[in-house]
PDB file of N, CA and C in Angstrom:
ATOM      1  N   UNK A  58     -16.740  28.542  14.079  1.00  0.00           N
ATOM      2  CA  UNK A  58     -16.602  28.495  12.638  1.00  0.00           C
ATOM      3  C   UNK A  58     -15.278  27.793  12.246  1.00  0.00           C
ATOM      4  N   UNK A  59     -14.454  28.258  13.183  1.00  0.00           N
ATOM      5  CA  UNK A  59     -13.155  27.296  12.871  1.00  0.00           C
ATOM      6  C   UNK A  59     -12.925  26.028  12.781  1.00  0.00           C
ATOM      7  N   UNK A  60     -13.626  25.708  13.955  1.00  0.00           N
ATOM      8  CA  UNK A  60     -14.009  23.903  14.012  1.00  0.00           C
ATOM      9  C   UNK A  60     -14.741  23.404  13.073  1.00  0.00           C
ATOM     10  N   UNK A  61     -15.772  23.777  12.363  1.00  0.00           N
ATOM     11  CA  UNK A  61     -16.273  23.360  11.189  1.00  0.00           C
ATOM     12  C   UNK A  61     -15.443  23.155  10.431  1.00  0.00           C
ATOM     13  N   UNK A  62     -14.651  24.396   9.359  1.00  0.00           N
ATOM     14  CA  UNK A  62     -13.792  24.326   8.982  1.00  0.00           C
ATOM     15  C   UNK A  62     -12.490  23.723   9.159  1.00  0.00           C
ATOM     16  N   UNK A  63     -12.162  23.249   9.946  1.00  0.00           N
ATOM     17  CA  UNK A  63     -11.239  21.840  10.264  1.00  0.00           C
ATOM     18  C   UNK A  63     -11.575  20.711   9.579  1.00  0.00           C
ATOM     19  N   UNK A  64     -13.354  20.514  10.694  1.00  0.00           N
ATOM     20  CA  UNK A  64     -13.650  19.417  10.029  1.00  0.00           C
ATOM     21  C   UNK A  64     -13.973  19.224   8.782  1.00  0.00           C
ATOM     22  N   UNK A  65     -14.433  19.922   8.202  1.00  0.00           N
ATOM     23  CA  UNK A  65     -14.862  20.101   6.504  1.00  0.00           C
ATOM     24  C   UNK A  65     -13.267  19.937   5.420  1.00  0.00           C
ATOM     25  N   UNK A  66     -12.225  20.322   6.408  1.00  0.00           N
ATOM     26  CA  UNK A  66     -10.767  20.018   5.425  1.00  0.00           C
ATOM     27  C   UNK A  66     -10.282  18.680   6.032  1.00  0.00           C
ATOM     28  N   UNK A  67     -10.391  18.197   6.956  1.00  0.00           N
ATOM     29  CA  UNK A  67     -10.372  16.819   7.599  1.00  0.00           C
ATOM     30  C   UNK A  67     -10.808  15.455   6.457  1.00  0.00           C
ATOM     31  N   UNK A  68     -12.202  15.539   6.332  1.00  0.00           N
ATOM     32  CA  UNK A  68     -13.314  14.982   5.536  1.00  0.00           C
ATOM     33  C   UNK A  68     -12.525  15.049   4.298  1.00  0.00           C
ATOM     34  N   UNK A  69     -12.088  16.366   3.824  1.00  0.00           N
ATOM     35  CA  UNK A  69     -11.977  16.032   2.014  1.00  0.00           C
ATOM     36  C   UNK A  69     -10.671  15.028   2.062  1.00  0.00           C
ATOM     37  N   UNK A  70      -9.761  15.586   3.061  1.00  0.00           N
ATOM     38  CA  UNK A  70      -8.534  14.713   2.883  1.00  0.00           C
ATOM     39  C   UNK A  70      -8.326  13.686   3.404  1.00  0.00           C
ATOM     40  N   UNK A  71      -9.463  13.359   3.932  1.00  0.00           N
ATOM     41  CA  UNK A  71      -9.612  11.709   4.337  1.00  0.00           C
ATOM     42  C   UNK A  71     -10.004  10.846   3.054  1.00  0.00           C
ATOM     43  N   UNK A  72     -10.694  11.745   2.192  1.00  0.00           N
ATOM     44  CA  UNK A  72     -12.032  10.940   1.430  1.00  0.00           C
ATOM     45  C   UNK A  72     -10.676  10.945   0.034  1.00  0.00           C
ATOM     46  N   UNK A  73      -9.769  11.983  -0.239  1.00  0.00           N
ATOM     47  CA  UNK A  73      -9.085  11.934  -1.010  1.00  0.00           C
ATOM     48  C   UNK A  73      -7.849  10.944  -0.722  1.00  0.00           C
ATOM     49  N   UNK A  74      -7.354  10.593   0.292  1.00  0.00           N
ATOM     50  CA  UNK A  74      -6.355   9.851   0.742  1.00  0.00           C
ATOM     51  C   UNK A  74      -6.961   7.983   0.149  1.00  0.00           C
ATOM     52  N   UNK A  75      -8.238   8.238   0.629  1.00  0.00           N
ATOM     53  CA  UNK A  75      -9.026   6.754   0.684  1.00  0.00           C
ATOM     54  C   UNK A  75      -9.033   6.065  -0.883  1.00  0.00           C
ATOM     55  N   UNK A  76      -9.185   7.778  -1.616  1.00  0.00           N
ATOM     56  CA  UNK A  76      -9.362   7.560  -3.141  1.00  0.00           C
ATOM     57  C   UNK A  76      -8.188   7.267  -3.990  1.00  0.00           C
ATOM     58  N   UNK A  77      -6.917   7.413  -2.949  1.00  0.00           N
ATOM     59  CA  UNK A  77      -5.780   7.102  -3.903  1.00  0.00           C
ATOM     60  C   UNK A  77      -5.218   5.709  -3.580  1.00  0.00           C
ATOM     61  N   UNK A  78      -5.553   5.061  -2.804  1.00  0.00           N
ATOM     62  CA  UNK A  78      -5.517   3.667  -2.652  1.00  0.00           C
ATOM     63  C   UNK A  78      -6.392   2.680  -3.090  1.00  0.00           C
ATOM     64  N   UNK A  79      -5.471   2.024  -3.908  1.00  0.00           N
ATOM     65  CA  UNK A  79      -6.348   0.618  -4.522  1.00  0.00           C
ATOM     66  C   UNK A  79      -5.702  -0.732  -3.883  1.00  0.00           C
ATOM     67  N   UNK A  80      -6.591  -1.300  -3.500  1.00  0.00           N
ATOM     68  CA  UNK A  80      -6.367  -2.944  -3.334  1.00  0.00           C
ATOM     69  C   UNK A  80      -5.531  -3.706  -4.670  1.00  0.00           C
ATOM     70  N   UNK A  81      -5.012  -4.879  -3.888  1.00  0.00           N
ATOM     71  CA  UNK A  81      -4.498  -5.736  -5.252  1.00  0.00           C
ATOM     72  C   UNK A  81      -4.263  -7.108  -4.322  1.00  0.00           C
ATOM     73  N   UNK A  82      -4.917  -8.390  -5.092  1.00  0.00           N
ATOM     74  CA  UNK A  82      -5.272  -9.196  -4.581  1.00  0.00           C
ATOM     75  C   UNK A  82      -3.752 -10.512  -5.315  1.00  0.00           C
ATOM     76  N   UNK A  83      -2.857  -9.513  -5.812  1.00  0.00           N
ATOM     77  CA  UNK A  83      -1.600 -10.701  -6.510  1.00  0.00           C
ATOM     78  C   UNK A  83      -0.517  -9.523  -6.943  1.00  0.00           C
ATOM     79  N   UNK A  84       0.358  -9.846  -6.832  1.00  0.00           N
ATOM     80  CA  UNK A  84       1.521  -8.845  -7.090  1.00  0.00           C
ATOM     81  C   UNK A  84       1.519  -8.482  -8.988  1.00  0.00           C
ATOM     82  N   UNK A  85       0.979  -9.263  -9.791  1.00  0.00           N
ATOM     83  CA  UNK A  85       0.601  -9.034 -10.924  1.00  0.00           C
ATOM     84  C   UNK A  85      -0.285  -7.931 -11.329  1.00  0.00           C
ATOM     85  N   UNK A  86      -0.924  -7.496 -10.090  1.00  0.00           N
ATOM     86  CA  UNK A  86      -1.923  -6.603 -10.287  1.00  0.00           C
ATOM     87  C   UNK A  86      -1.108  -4.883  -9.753  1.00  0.00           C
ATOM     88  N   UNK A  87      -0.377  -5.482  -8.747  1.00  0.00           N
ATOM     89  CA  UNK A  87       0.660  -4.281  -8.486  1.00  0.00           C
ATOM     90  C   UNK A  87       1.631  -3.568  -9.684  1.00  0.00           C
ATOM     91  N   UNK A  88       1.992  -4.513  -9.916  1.00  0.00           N
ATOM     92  CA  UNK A  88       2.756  -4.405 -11.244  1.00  0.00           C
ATOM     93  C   UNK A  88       2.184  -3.516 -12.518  1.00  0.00           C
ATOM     94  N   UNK A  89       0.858  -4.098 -12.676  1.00  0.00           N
ATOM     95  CA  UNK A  89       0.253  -3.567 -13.428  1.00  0.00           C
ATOM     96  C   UNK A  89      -0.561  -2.011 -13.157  1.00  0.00           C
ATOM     97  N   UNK A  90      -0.832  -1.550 -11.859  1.00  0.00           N
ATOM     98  CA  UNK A  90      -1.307  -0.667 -11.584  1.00  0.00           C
ATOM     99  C   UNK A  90       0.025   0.317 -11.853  1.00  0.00           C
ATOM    100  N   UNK A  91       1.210   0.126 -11.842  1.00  0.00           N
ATOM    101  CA  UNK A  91       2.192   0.600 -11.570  1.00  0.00           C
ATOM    102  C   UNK A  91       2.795   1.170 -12.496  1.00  0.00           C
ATOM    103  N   UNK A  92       2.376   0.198 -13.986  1.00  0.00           N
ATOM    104  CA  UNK A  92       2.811  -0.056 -15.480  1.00  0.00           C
ATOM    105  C   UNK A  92       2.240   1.358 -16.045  1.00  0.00           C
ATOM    106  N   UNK A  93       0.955   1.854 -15.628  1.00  0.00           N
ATOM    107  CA  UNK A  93       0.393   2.778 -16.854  1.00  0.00           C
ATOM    108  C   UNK A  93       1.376   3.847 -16.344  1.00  0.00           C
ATOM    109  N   UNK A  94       2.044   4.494 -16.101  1.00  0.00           N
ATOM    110  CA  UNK A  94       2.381   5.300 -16.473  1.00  0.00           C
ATOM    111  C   UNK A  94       2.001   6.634 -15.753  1.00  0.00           C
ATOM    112  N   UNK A  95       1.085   6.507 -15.095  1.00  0.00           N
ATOM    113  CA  UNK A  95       0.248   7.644 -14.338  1.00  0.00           C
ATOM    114  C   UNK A  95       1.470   8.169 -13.281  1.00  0.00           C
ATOM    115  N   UNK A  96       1.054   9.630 -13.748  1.00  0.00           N
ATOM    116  CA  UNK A  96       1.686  10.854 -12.796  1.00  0.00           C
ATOM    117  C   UNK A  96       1.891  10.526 -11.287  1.00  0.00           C
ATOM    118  N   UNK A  97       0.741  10.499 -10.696  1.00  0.00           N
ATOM    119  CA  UNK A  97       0.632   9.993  -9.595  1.00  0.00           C
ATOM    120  C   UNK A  97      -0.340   8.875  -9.058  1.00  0.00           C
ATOM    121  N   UNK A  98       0.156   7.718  -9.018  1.00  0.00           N
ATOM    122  CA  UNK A  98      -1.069   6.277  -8.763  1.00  0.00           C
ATOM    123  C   UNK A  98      -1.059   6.439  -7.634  1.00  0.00           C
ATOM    124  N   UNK A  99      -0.900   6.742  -6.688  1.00  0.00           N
ATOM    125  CA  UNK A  99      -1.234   6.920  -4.968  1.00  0.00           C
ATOM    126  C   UNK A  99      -0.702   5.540  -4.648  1.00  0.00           C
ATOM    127  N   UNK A 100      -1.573   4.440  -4.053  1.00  0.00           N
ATOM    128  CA  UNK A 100      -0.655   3.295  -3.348  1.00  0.00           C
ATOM    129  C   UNK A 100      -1.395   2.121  -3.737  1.00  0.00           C
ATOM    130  N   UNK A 101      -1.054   1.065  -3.161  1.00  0.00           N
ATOM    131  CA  UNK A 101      -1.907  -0.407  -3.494  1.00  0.00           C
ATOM    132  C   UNK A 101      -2.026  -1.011  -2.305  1.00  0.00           C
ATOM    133  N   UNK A 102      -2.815  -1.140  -1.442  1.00  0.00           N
ATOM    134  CA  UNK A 102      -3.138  -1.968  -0.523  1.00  0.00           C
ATOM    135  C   UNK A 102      -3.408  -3.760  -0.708  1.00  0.00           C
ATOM    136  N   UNK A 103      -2.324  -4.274  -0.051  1.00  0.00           N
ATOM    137  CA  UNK A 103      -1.687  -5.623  -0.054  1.00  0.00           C
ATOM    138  C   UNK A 103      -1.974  -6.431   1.015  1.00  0.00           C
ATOM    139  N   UNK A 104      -1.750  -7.877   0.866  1.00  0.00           N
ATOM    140  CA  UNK A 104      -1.580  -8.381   2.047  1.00  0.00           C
ATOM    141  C   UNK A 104      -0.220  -8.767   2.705  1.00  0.00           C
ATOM    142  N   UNK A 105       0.191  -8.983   3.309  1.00  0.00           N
ATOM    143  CA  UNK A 105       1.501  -9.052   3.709  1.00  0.00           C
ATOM    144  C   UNK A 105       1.858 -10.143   4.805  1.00  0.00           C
ATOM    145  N   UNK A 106       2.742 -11.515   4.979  1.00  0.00           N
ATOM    146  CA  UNK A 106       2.690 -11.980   5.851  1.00  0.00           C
ATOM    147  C   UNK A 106       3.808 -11.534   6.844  1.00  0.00           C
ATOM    148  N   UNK A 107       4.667 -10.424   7.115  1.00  0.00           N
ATOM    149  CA  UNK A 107       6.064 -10.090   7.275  1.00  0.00           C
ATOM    150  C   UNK A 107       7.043 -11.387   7.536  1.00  0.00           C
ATOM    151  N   UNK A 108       7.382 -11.369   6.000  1.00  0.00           N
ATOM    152  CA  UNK A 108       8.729 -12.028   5.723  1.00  0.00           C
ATOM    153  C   UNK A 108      10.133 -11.283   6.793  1.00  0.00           C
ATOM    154  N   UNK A 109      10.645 -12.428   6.792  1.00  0.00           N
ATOM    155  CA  UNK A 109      12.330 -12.146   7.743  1.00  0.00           C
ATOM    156  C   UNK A 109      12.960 -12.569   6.684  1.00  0.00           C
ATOM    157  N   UNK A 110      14.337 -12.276   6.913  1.00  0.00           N
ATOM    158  CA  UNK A 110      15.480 -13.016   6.156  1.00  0.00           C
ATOM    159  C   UNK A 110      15.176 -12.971   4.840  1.00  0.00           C
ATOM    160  N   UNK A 111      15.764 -14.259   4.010  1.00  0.00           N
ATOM    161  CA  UNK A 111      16.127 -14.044   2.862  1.00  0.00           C
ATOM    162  C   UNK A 111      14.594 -14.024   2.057  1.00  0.00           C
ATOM    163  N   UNK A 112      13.852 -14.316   2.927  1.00  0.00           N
ATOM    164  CA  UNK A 112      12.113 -14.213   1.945  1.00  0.00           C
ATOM    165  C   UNK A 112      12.091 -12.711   2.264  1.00  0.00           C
ATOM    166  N   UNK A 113      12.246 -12.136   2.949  1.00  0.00           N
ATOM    167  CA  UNK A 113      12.375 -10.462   2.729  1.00  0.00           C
ATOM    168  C   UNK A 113      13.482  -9.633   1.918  1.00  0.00           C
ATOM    169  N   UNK A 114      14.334 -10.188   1.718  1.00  0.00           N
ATOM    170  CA  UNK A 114      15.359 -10.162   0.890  1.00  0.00           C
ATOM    171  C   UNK A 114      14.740 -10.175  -0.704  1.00  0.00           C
ATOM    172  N   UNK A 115      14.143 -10.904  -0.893  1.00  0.00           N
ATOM    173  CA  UNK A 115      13.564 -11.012  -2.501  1.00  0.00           C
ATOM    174  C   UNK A 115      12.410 -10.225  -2.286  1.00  0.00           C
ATOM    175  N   UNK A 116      11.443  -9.993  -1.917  1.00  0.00           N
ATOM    176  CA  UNK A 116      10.366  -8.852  -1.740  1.00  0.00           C
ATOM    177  C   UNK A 116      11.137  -7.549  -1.963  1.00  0.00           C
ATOM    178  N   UNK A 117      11.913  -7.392  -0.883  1.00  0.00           N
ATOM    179  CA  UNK A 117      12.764  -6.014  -1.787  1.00  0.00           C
ATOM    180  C   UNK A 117      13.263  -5.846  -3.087  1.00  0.00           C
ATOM    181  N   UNK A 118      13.873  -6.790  -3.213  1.00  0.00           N
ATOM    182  CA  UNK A 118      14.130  -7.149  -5.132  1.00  0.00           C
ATOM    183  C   UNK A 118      13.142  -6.444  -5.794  1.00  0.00           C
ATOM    184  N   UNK A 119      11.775  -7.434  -5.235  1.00  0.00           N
ATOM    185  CA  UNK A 119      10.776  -7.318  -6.775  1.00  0.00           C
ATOM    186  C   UNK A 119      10.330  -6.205  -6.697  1.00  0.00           C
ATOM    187  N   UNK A 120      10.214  -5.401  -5.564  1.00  0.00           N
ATOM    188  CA  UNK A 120       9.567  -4.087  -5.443  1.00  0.00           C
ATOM    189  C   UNK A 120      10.945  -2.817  -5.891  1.00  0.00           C
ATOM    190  N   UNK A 121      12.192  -3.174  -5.616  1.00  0.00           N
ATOM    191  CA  UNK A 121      13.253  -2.154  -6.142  1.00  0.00           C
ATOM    192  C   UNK A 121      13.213  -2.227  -7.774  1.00  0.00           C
ATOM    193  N   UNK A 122      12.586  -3.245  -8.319  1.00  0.00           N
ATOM    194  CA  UNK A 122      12.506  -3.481  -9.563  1.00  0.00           C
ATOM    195  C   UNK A 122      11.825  -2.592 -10.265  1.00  0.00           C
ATOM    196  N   UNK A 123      10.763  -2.556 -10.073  1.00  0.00           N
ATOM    197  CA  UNK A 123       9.959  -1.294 -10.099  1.00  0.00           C
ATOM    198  C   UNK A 123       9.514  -0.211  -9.601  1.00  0.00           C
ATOM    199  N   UNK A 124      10.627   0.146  -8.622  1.00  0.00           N
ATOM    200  CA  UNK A 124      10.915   1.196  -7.766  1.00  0.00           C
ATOM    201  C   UNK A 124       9.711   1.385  -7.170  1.00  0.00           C
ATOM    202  N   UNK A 125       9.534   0.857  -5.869  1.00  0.00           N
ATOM    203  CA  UNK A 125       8.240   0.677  -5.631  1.00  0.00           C
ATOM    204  C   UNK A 125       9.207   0.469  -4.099  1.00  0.00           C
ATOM    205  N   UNK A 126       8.245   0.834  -2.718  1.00  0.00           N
ATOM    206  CA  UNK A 126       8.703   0.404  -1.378  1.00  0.00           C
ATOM    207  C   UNK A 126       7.351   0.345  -0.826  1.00  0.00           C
ATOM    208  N   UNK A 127       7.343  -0.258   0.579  1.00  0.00           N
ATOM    209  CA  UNK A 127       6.435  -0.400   1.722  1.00  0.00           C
ATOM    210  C   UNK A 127       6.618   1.012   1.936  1.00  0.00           C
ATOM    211  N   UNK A 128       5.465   1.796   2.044  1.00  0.00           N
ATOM    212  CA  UNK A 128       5.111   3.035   2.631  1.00  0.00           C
ATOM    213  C   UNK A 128       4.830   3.095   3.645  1.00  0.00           C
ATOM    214  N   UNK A 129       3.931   2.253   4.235  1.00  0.00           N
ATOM    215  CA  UNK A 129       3.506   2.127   5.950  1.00  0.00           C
ATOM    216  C   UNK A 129       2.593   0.712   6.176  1.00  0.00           C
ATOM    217  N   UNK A 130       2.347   0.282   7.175  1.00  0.00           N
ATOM    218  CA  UNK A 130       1.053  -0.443   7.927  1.00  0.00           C
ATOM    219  C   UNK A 130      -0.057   0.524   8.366  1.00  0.00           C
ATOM    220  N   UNK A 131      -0.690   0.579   7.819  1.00  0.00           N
ATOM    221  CA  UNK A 131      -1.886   1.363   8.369  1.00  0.00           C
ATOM    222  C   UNK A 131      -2.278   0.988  10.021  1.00  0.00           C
ATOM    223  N   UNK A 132      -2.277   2.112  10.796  1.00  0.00           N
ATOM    224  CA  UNK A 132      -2.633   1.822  12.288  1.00  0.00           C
ATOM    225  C   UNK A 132      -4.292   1.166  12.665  1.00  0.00           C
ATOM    226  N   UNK A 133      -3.956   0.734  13.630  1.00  0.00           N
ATOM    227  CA  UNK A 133      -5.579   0.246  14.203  1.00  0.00           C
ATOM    228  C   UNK A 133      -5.567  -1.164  13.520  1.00  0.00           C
ATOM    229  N   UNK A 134      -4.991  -2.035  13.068  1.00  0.00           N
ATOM    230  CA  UNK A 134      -5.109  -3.076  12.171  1.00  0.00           C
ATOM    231  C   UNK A 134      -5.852  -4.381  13.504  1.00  0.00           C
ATOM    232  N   UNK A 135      -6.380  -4.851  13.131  1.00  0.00           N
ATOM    233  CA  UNK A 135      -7.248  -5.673  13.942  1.00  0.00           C
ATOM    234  C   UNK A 135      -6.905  -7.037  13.627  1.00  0.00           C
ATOM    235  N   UNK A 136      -5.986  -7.576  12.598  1.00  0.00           N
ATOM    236  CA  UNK A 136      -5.853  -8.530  12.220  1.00  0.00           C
ATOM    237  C   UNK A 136      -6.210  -8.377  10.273  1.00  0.00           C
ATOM    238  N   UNK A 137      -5.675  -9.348   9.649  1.00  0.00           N
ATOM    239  CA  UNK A 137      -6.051  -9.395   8.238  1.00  0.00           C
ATOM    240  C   UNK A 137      -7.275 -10.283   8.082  1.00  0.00           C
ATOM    241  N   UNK A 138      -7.621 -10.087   6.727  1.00  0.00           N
ATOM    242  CA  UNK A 138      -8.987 -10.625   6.502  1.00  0.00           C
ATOM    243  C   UNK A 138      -8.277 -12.521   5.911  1.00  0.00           C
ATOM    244  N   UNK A 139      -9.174 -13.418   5.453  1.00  0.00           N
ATOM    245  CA  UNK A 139      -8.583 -14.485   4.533  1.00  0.00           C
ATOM    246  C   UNK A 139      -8.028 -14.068   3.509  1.00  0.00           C
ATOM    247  N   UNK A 140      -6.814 -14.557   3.757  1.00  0.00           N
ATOM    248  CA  UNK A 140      -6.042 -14.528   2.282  1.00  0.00           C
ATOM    249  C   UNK A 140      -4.300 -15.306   2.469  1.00  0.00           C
ATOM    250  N   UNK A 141      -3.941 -15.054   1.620  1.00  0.00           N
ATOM    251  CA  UNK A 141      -2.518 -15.025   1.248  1.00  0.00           C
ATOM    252  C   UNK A 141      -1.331 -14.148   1.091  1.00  0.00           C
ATOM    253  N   UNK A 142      -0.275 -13.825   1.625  1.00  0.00           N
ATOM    254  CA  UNK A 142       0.549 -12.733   1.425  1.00  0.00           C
ATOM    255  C   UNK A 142       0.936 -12.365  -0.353  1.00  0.00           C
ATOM    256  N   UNK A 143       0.885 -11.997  -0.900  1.00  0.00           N
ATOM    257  CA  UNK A 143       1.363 -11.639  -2.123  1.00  0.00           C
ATOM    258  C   UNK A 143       2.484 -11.902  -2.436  1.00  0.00           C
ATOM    259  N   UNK A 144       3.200 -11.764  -1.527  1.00  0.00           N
ATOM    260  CA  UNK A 144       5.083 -12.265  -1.826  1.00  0.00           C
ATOM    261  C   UNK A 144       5.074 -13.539  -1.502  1.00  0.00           C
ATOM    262  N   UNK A 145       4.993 -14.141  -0.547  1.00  0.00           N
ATOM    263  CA  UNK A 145       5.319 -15.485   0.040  1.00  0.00           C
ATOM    264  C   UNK A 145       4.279 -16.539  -0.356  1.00  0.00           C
ATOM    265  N   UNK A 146       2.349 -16.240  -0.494  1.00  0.00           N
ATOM    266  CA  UNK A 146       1.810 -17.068  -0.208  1.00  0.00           C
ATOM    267  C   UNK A 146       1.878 -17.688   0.972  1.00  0.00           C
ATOM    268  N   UNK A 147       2.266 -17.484   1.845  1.00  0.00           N
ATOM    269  CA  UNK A 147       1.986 -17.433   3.351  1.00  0.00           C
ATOM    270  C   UNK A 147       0.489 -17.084   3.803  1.00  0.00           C
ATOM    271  N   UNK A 148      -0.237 -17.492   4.492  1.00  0.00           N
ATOM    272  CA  UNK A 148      -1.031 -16.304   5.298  1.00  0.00           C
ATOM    273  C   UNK A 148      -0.366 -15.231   6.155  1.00  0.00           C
ATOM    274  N   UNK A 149      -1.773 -14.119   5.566  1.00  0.00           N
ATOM    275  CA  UNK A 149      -1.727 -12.793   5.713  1.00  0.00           C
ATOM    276  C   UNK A 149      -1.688 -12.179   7.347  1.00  0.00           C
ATOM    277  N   UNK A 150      -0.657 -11.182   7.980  1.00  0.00           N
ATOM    278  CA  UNK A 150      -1.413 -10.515   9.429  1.00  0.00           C
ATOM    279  C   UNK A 150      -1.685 -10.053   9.317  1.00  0.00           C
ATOM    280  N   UNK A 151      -1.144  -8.835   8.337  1.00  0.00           N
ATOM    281  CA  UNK A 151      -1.572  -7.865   8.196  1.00  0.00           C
ATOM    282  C   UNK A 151      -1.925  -7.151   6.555  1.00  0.00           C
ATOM    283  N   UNK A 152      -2.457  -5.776   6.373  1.00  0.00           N
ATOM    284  CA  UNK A 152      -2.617  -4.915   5.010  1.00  0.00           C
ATOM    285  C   UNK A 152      -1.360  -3.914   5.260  1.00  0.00           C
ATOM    286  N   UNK A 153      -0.474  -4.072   4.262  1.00  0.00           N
ATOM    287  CA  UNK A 153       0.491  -2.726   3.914  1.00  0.00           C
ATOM    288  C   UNK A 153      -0.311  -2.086   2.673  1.00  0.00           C
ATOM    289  N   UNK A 154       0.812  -1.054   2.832  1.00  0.00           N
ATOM    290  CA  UNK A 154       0.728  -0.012   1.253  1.00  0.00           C
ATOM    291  C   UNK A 154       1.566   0.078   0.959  1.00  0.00           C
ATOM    292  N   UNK A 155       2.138   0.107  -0.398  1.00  0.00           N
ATOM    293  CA  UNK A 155       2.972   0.126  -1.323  1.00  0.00           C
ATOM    294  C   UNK A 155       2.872   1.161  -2.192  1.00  0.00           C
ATOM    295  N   UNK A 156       4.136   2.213  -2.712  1.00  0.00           N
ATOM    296  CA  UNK A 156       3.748   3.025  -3.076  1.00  0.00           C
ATOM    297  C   UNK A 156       5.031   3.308  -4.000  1.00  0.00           C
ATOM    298  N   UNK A 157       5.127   4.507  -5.065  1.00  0.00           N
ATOM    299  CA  UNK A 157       6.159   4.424  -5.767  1.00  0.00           C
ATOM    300  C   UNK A 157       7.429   5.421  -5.259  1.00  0.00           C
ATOM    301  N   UNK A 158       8.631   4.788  -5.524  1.00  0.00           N
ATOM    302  CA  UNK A 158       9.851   5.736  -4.186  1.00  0.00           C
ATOM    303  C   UNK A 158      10.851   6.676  -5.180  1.00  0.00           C
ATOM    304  N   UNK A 159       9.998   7.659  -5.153  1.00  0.00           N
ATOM    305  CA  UNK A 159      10.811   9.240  -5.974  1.00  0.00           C
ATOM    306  C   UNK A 159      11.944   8.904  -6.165  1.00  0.00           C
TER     307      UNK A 159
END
């Protein structure tokens, strides 16, 4: 019975974790998810090309701007899909999350 019950609290907080992340296909859209005002917006899943140096240098900018940081890389990443990094316009390796920093 216990193991059920694992898995049955496993499931909700997978399915709730999944539900607080939204995609954003341009940093305009980050911005804007960011703008309403909401209690808690959970995160924005991005593309990211990992900038070095001073192109990482301004990514921190725009995200301290709106108090906003890289939360993590999600594990298991297999590679990114087509696209563009959001900061650089670079191509993408990988998906981060971005999230808002208390």
């Amino acid at each position: 019975m216990l193991a059920e019950v694992q898995a049955t609290l496993h499931v909700e907080s997978m399915n709730r974790v999944k539900g607080n992340i939204v995609p954003a296909n341009d940093f305009a859209a980050v911005e804007a998810h960011f703008a309403d005002g909401v209690k808690n917006p959970g995160w924005v899943d991005v593309r990211w090309s990992k900038p070095t140096g001073a192109a990482l240098d301004k990514v921190v900018e725009r995200l301290k701007a709106l108090k906003l940081t890289i939360r993590n890389a999600p594990m298991g990443q297999t590679g990114c899909d087509d696209g563009a990094c959001i900061f650089t316009g670079e191509p993408a390796v990988e998906r981060i999350l971005i999230g808002r920093a208390y």
